[in-house]
PDB file of C-alpha atoms in Angstrom:
ATOM      1  CA  ASP A   1      27.111  -0.762   6.289  1.00  0.00           C
ATOM      2  CA  ALA A   2      25.214   0.861   9.081  1.00  0.00           C
ATOM      3  CA  LYS A   3      21.476   0.388   8.654  1.00  0.00           C
ATOM      4  CA  THR A   4      18.474   2.490   9.561  1.00  0.00           C
ATOM      5  CA  THR A   5      15.058   1.480  10.870  1.00  0.00           C
ATOM      6  CA  GLN A   6      11.949   3.563  10.249  1.00  0.00           C
ATOM      7  CA  PRO A   7       8.232   2.962  10.814  1.00  0.00           C
ATOM      8  CA  ASN A   8       6.444   1.831   7.661  1.00  0.00           C
ATOM      9  CA  SER A   9       3.850   4.579   7.843  1.00  0.00           C
ATOM     10  CA  MET A  10       2.659   7.522   9.923  1.00  0.00           C
ATOM     11  CA  GLU A  11      -0.392   9.688   9.774  1.00  0.00           C
ATOM     12  CA  SER A  12      -0.793  13.295  10.810  1.00  0.00           C
ATOM     13  CA  ASN A  13      -3.204  16.175  10.411  1.00  0.00           C
ATOM     14  CA  GLU A  14      -2.622  19.201   8.250  1.00  0.00           C
ATOM     15  CA  GLU A  15      -1.004  22.182  10.000  1.00  0.00           C
ATOM     16  CA  GLU A  16       0.245  20.051  12.884  1.00  0.00           C
ATOM     17  CA  PRO A  17       3.872  19.158  13.614  1.00  0.00           C
ATOM     18  CA  VAL A  18       5.148  15.777  12.485  1.00  0.00           C
ATOM     19  CA  HIS A  19       7.991  13.857  14.096  1.00  0.00           C
ATOM     20  CA  LEU A  20       9.482  11.119  11.916  1.00  0.00           C
ATOM     21  CA  PRO A  21      11.820   8.790  13.853  1.00  0.00           C
ATOM     22  CA  CYS A  22      14.830   6.885  12.591  1.00  0.00           C
ATOM     23  CA  ASN A  23      16.931   4.386  14.507  1.00  0.00           C
ATOM     24  CA  HIS A  24      20.549   3.805  13.545  1.00  0.00           C
ATOM     25  CA  SER A  25      22.085   1.974  16.473  1.00  0.00           C
ATOM     26  CA  THR A  26      25.178   0.836  14.510  1.00  0.00           C
ATOM     27  CA  ILE A  27      26.070   4.319  13.260  1.00  0.00           C
ATOM     28  CA  SER A  28      29.780   5.047  13.117  1.00  0.00           C
ATOM     29  CA  GLY A  29      31.430   8.263  14.221  1.00  0.00           C
ATOM     30  CA  THR A  30      31.940   9.435  10.654  1.00  0.00           C
ATOM     31  CA  ASP A  31      28.429   8.720   9.347  1.00  0.00           C
ATOM     32  CA  TYR A  32      26.288  11.686   8.359  1.00  0.00           C
ATOM     33  CA  ILE A  33      22.513  11.342   8.727  1.00  0.00           C
ATOM     34  CA  HIS A  34      20.680  12.392   5.561  1.00  0.00           C
ATOM     35  CA  TRP A  35      16.963  12.629   4.913  1.00  0.00           C
ATOM     36  CA  TYR A  36      15.380  12.513   1.504  1.00  0.00           C
ATOM     37  CA  ARG A  37      11.716  12.342   0.573  1.00  0.00           C
ATOM     38  CA  GLN A  38       9.878  11.157  -2.489  1.00  0.00           C
ATOM     39  CA  LEU A  39       6.589  12.757  -3.417  1.00  0.00           C
ATOM     40  CA  PRO A  40       4.170  10.702  -5.525  1.00  0.00           C
ATOM     41  CA  SER A  41       5.329  10.287  -9.126  1.00  0.00           C
ATOM     42  CA  GLN A  42       8.528  12.274  -8.547  1.00  0.00           C
ATOM     43  CA  GLY A  43      12.198  11.608  -7.959  1.00  0.00           C
ATOM     44  CA  PRO A  44      13.608  11.754  -4.422  1.00  0.00           C
ATOM     45  CA  GLU A  45      14.296  15.193  -2.994  1.00  0.00           C
ATOM     46  CA  TYR A  46      16.911  16.199  -0.422  1.00  0.00           C
ATOM     47  CA  VAL A  47      15.458  17.403   2.877  1.00  0.00           C
ATOM     48  CA  ILE A  48      18.226  17.867   5.432  1.00  0.00           C
ATOM     49  CA  HIS A  49      21.373  16.301   6.876  1.00  0.00           C
ATOM     50  CA  GLY A  50      23.487  16.486  10.018  1.00  0.00           C
ATOM     51  CA  LEU A  51      26.348  14.883  11.920  1.00  0.00           C
ATOM     52  CA  THR A  52      26.027  15.588  15.646  1.00  0.00           C
ATOM     53  CA  SER A  53      24.220  18.866  16.241  1.00  0.00           C
ATOM     54  CA  ASN A  54      20.582  19.603  15.553  1.00  0.00           C
ATOM     55  CA  VAL A  55      20.028  21.263  12.186  1.00  0.00           C
ATOM     56  CA  ASN A  56      17.347  23.556  10.805  1.00  0.00           C
ATOM     57  CA  ASN A  57      16.524  24.627   7.281  1.00  0.00           C
ATOM     58  CA  ARG A  58      13.502  26.051   5.510  1.00  0.00           C
ATOM     59  CA  MET A  59      11.983  22.609   4.991  1.00  0.00           C
ATOM     60  CA  ALA A  60      12.501  20.870   8.313  1.00  0.00           C
ATOM     61  CA  SER A  61      14.538  20.360  11.470  1.00  0.00           C
ATOM     62  CA  LEU A  62      16.714  17.405  12.340  1.00  0.00           C
ATOM     63  CA  ALA A  63      17.106  16.413  15.978  1.00  0.00           C
ATOM     64  CA  ILE A  64      19.970  14.015  16.650  1.00  0.00           C
ATOM     65  CA  ALA A  65      20.195  12.061  19.891  1.00  0.00           C
ATOM     66  CA  GLU A  66      23.239  12.645  22.043  1.00  0.00           C
ATOM     67  CA  ASP A  67      24.489   9.086  21.445  1.00  0.00           C
ATOM     68  CA  ARG A  68      23.618   9.465  17.712  1.00  0.00           C
ATOM     69  CA  LYS A  69      21.789   6.132  17.714  1.00  0.00           C
ATOM     70  CA  SER A  70      18.576   7.773  16.641  1.00  0.00           C
ATOM     71  CA  SER A  71      17.335  10.921  14.993  1.00  0.00           C
ATOM     72  CA  THR A  72      14.021  12.637  14.314  1.00  0.00           C
ATOM     73  CA  LEU A  73      12.960  14.638  11.299  1.00  0.00           C
ATOM     74  CA  ILE A  74      10.559  17.381  12.335  1.00  0.00           C
ATOM     75  CA  LEU A  75       8.116  19.043   9.972  1.00  0.00           C
ATOM     76  CA  HIS A  76       6.887  21.996  11.979  1.00  0.00           C
ATOM     77  CA  ARG A  77       3.579  22.505  10.236  1.00  0.00           C
ATOM     78  CA  ALA A  78       2.626  19.746   7.836  1.00  0.00           C
ATOM     79  CA  THR A  79       0.784  20.543   4.638  1.00  0.00           C
ATOM     80  CA  LEU A  80      -0.869  18.202   2.176  1.00  0.00           C
ATOM     81  CA  ARG A  81       2.165  18.708  -0.024  1.00  0.00           C
ATOM     82  CA  ASP A  82       4.328  16.992   2.602  1.00  0.00           C
ATOM     83  CA  ALA A  83       2.631  13.636   1.960  1.00  0.00           C
ATOM     84  CA  ALA A  84       5.517  11.509   0.736  1.00  0.00           C
ATOM     85  CA  VAL A  85       7.841   8.629   1.568  1.00  0.00           C
ATOM     86  CA  TYR A  86      10.647   9.844   3.850  1.00  0.00           C
ATOM     87  CA  TYR A  87      14.006   8.074   3.800  1.00  0.00           C
ATOM     88  CA  CYS A  88      16.649   8.231   6.520  1.00  0.00           C
ATOM     89  CA  ILE A  89      20.081   7.385   5.089  1.00  0.00           C
ATOM     90  CA  LEU A  90      23.563   7.147   6.593  1.00  0.00           C
ATOM     91  CA  LEU A  91      26.524   8.373   4.574  1.00  0.00           C
ATOM     92  CA  ASP A  92      30.134   7.888   5.574  1.00  0.00           C
ATOM     93  CA  SER A  93      32.067  11.162   5.564  1.00  0.00           C
ATOM     94  CA  GLY A  94      34.783   9.551   3.509  1.00  0.00           C
ATOM     95  CA  GLY A  95      32.305   8.806   0.775  1.00  0.00           C
ATOM     96  CA  GLY A  96      31.355   5.294  -0.107  1.00  0.00           C
ATOM     97  CA  ALA A  97      31.134   2.935  -2.988  1.00  0.00           C
ATOM     98  CA  ASP A  98      27.530   2.032  -2.510  1.00  0.00           C
ATOM     99  CA  GLY A  99      25.590   5.110  -3.483  1.00  0.00           C
ATOM    100  CA  LEU A 100      22.623   6.187  -1.474  1.00  0.00           C
ATOM    101  CA  THR A 101      21.071   3.132   0.159  1.00  0.00           C
ATOM    102  CA  PHE A 102      17.338   3.699   0.345  1.00  0.00           C
ATOM    103  CA  GLY A 103      15.408   1.476   2.719  1.00  0.00           C
ATOM    104  CA  LYS A 104      11.646   1.249   2.653  1.00  0.00           C
ATOM    105  CA  GLY A 105      11.230   4.628   4.334  1.00  0.00           C
ATOM    106  CA  THR A 106       8.193   5.996   6.162  1.00  0.00           C
ATOM    107  CA  HIS A 107       5.059   6.669   4.178  1.00  0.00           C
ATOM    108  CA  LEU A 108       3.675   9.914   5.651  1.00  0.00           C
ATOM    109  CA  ILE A 109      -0.046  10.453   5.227  1.00  0.00           C
ATOM    110  CA  ILE A 110      -1.445  13.929   5.868  1.00  0.00           C
ATOM    111  CA  GLN A 111      -5.138  14.259   6.645  1.00  0.00           C
ATOM    112  CA  PRO A 112      -6.875  17.535   5.768  1.00  0.00           C
TER     113      PRO A 112
ATOM    114  CA  ASP B   1      12.481  21.596 -10.612  1.00  0.00           C
ATOM    115  CA  SER B   2      15.802  20.006  -9.594  1.00  0.00           C
ATOM    116  CA  GLY B   3      17.653  21.104 -12.726  1.00  0.00           C
ATOM    117  CA  VAL B   4      18.295  17.490 -13.738  1.00  0.00           C
ATOM    118  CA  THR B   5      16.618  16.441 -16.976  1.00  0.00           C
ATOM    119  CA  GLN B   6      15.901  12.946 -18.203  1.00  0.00           C
ATOM    120  CA  THR B   7      14.619  11.723 -21.535  1.00  0.00           C
ATOM    121  CA  PRO B   8      12.434  10.079 -22.518  1.00  0.00           C
ATOM    122  CA  LYS B   9       9.720  10.248 -19.847  1.00  0.00           C
ATOM    123  CA  HIS B  10       8.192   6.976 -20.902  1.00  0.00           C
ATOM    124  CA  LEU B  11       9.535   4.071 -22.922  1.00  0.00           C
ATOM    125  CA  ILE B  12       7.683   0.943 -23.979  1.00  0.00           C
ATOM    126  CA  THR B  13       9.592  -1.837 -25.635  1.00  0.00           C
ATOM    127  CA  ALA B  14       9.706  -5.601 -26.038  1.00  0.00           C
ATOM    128  CA  THR B  15      11.787  -8.298 -24.405  1.00  0.00           C
ATOM    129  CA  GLY B  16      15.200  -8.767 -25.966  1.00  0.00           C
ATOM    130  CA  GLN B  17      15.431  -5.179 -27.142  1.00  0.00           C
ATOM    131  CA  ARG B  18      17.965  -2.494 -26.247  1.00  0.00           C
ATOM    132  CA  VAL B  19      17.202   1.041 -25.048  1.00  0.00           C
ATOM    133  CA  THR B  20      19.159   4.139 -24.077  1.00  0.00           C
ATOM    134  CA  LEU B  21      18.145   6.514 -21.316  1.00  0.00           C
ATOM    135  CA  ARG B  22      19.618   9.985 -21.219  1.00  0.00           C
ATOM    136  CA  CYS B  23      20.391  12.341 -18.347  1.00  0.00           C
ATOM    137  CA  SER B  24      21.628  15.909 -18.200  1.00  0.00           C
ATOM    138  CA  PRO B  25      22.956  16.938 -14.781  1.00  0.00           C
ATOM    139  CA  ARG B  26      22.488  20.289 -13.078  1.00  0.00           C
ATOM    140  CA  SER B  27      24.788  22.977 -14.351  1.00  0.00           C
ATOM    141  CA  GLY B  28      28.134  22.703 -12.536  1.00  0.00           C
ATOM    142  CA  ASP B  29      27.585  19.192 -11.177  1.00  0.00           C
ATOM    143  CA  LEU B  30      30.325  16.706 -11.986  1.00  0.00           C
ATOM    144  CA  SER B  31      28.788  13.480 -10.655  1.00  0.00           C
ATOM    145  CA  VAL B  32      25.945  11.551 -12.205  1.00  0.00           C
ATOM    146  CA  TYR B  33      24.235   8.608 -10.544  1.00  0.00           C
ATOM    147  CA  TRP B  34      21.748   6.092 -11.881  1.00  0.00           C
ATOM    148  CA  TYR B  35      19.090   4.411  -9.724  1.00  0.00           C
ATOM    149  CA  GLN B  36      16.418   1.833 -10.480  1.00  0.00           C
ATOM    150  CA  GLN B  37      13.084   1.816  -8.653  1.00  0.00           C
ATOM    151  CA  SER B  38      10.826  -1.203  -8.954  1.00  0.00           C
ATOM    152  CA  LEU B  39       7.846  -2.147  -6.841  1.00  0.00           C
ATOM    153  CA  ASP B  40       9.497  -5.136  -5.203  1.00  0.00           C
ATOM    154  CA  GLN B  41      13.097  -3.857  -4.863  1.00  0.00           C
ATOM    155  CA  GLY B  42      12.599  -0.211  -3.980  1.00  0.00           C
ATOM    156  CA  LEU B  43      15.225   2.355  -4.966  1.00  0.00           C
ATOM    157  CA  GLN B  44      18.545   0.739  -5.853  1.00  0.00           C
ATOM    158  CA  PHE B  45      21.811   2.430  -6.758  1.00  0.00           C
ATOM    159  CA  LEU B  46      23.218   1.253 -10.076  1.00  0.00           C
ATOM    160  CA  ILE B  47      26.324   3.261 -10.931  1.00  0.00           C
ATOM    161  CA  GLN B  48      28.089   6.604 -10.486  1.00  0.00           C
ATOM    162  CA  TYR B  49      30.240   8.622 -12.864  1.00  0.00           C
ATOM    163  CA  TYR B  50      32.425  11.546 -11.859  1.00  0.00           C
ATOM    164  CA  ASN B  51      33.765  13.911 -14.504  1.00  0.00           C
ATOM    165  CA  GLY B  52      33.631  11.263 -17.192  1.00  0.00           C
ATOM    166  CA  GLU B  53      34.995   8.333 -15.234  1.00  0.00           C
ATOM    167  CA  GLU B  54      33.238   5.486 -13.488  1.00  0.00           C
ATOM    168  CA  ARG B  55      33.470   6.089  -9.721  1.00  0.00           C
ATOM    169  CA  ALA B  56      31.316   3.435  -8.082  1.00  0.00           C
ATOM    170  CA  LYS B  57      29.159   0.476  -8.985  1.00  0.00           C
ATOM    171  CA  GLY B  58      26.099  -0.798  -7.210  1.00  0.00           C
ATOM    172  CA  ASN B  59      23.646  -3.485  -8.224  1.00  0.00           C
ATOM    173  CA  ILE B  60      24.067  -2.999 -11.936  1.00  0.00           C
ATOM    174  CA  LEU B  61      23.513  -6.008 -14.177  1.00  0.00           C
ATOM    175  CA  GLU B  62      26.068  -6.951 -16.820  1.00  0.00           C
ATOM    176  CA  ARG B  63      23.388  -6.313 -19.467  1.00  0.00           C
ATOM    177  CA  PHE B  64      23.375  -2.667 -18.367  1.00  0.00           C
ATOM    178  CA  SER B  65      26.097  -0.143 -19.047  1.00  0.00           C
ATOM    179  CA  ALA B  66      26.531   3.586 -18.700  1.00  0.00           C
ATOM    180  CA  GLN B  67      28.840   6.352 -19.729  1.00  0.00           C
ATOM    181  CA  GLN B  68      29.368  10.037 -19.074  1.00  0.00           C
ATOM    182  CA  PHE B  69      30.360  12.264 -21.961  1.00  0.00           C
ATOM    183  CA  PRO B  70      32.715  15.283 -22.020  1.00  0.00           C
ATOM    184  CA  ASP B  71      29.743  17.652 -21.706  1.00  0.00           C
ATOM    185  CA  LEU B  72      28.867  15.646 -18.532  1.00  0.00           C
ATOM    186  CA  HIS B  73      25.581  14.265 -19.755  1.00  0.00           C
ATOM    187  CA  SER B  74      25.157  10.554 -19.181  1.00  0.00           C
ATOM    188  CA  GLU B  75      23.472   7.633 -20.886  1.00  0.00           C
ATOM    189  CA  LEU B  76      22.314   4.355 -19.414  1.00  0.00           C
ATOM    190  CA  ASN B  77      22.135   1.506 -21.897  1.00  0.00           C
ATOM    191  CA  LEU B  78      19.910  -1.469 -21.143  1.00  0.00           C
ATOM    192  CA  SER B  79      20.166  -4.485 -23.428  1.00  0.00           C
ATOM    193  CA  SER B  80      18.575  -7.923 -23.787  1.00  0.00           C
ATOM    194  CA  LEU B  81      15.650  -6.511 -21.866  1.00  0.00           C
ATOM    195  CA  GLU B  82      13.559  -8.769 -19.662  1.00  0.00           C
ATOM    196  CA  LEU B  83      10.120  -8.251 -18.162  1.00  0.00           C
ATOM    197  CA  GLY B  84      11.743  -7.709 -14.774  1.00  0.00           C
ATOM    198  CA  ASP B  85      13.612  -4.666 -16.070  1.00  0.00           C
ATOM    199  CA  SER B  86      10.355  -2.723 -16.111  1.00  0.00           C
ATOM    200  CA  ALA B  87      10.901   0.039 -13.564  1.00  0.00           C
ATOM    201  CA  LEU B  88      11.459   3.728 -13.000  1.00  0.00           C
ATOM    202  CA  TYR B  89      15.023   4.785 -13.730  1.00  0.00           C
ATOM    203  CA  PHE B  90      16.237   7.912 -11.971  1.00  0.00           C
ATOM    204  CA  CYS B  91      19.292   9.948 -12.658  1.00  0.00           C
ATOM    205  CA  ALA B  92      20.756  12.182  -9.972  1.00  0.00           C
ATOM    206  CA  SER B  93      23.627  14.636  -9.965  1.00  0.00           C
ATOM    207  CA  SER B  94      25.856  16.246  -7.368  1.00  0.00           C
ATOM    208  CA  TYR B  95      28.816  18.564  -7.429  1.00  0.00           C
ATOM    209  CA  GLY B  96      31.214  15.990  -5.976  1.00  0.00           C
ATOM    210  CA  GLY B  97      30.817  12.613  -4.324  1.00  0.00           C
ATOM    211  CA  PHE B  98      28.225  10.783  -2.282  1.00  0.00           C
ATOM    212  CA  ARG B  99      28.437  13.098   0.694  1.00  0.00           C
ATOM    213  CA  ASP B 100      27.133  15.957  -1.452  1.00  0.00           C
ATOM    214  CA  THR B 101      23.431  16.523  -1.845  1.00  0.00           C
ATOM    215  CA  GLN B 102      22.064  14.582  -4.777  1.00  0.00           C
ATOM    216  CA  TYR B 103      19.468  16.187  -7.032  1.00  0.00           C
ATOM    217  CA  PHE B 104      17.184  13.751  -8.771  1.00  0.00           C
ATOM    218  CA  GLY B 105      15.565  14.000 -12.162  1.00  0.00           C
ATOM    219  CA  PRO B 106      11.918  13.169 -12.864  1.00  0.00           C
ATOM    220  CA  GLY B 107      12.752   9.645 -14.021  1.00  0.00           C
ATOM    221  CA  THR B 108      12.145   7.495 -17.077  1.00  0.00           C
ATOM    222  CA  ARG B 109       9.434   4.873 -16.811  1.00  0.00           C
ATOM    223  CA  LEU B 110      10.464   1.772 -18.749  1.00  0.00           C
ATOM    224  CA  THR B 111       7.880  -0.860 -19.604  1.00  0.00           C
ATOM    225  CA  VAL B 112       9.069  -4.109 -21.139  1.00  0.00           C
ATOM    226  CA  LEU B 113       6.300  -6.164 -22.748  1.00  0.00           C
TER     227      LEU B 113
END
């Protein structure tokens, strides 16, 4: 299975943009890039996903490198409520038998 | 609120015992997934059911079993409990398979003493 690499933690200030990187150098052509986050004491929550093109939704933007070996989750204006662990996950378009494989993720700390 | 409900919220039991965790998926979702989150192992996929049938298995122990009922709710049964089974157990649901967005419940915290 293709793996992802993320920094263990990042820190940002409230109301500033946050760029969370993810490396996936062994990504296959059919792998979708999904991002989930887990707020303290809650279950994981879907954030965004994409295949090749950059994607935007009300929560965040996803920038995917042209060679698809890396991607960046962008929170345009971080709030204290965005403090969470962010997981970058690859999912094969044909589905898989392994469920969502959560790595250690990036622990995002937001300073007021 | 994801629309996925799990009961109970907390469960405290002793080693060797058996417990049942319950999950109700979002309305319209056909797939239910079970995950275990412990401090040392992180979030691990256990098993998936789709429309009543087992679809995929992850790192689920033989002491654990699950089922999905005709009304699509699911139960995870944990037996011969050990101290190491203490963890958060999350249920998630999606309309179809893994590629679909999964919506997670609030979890059941199991403590085995």
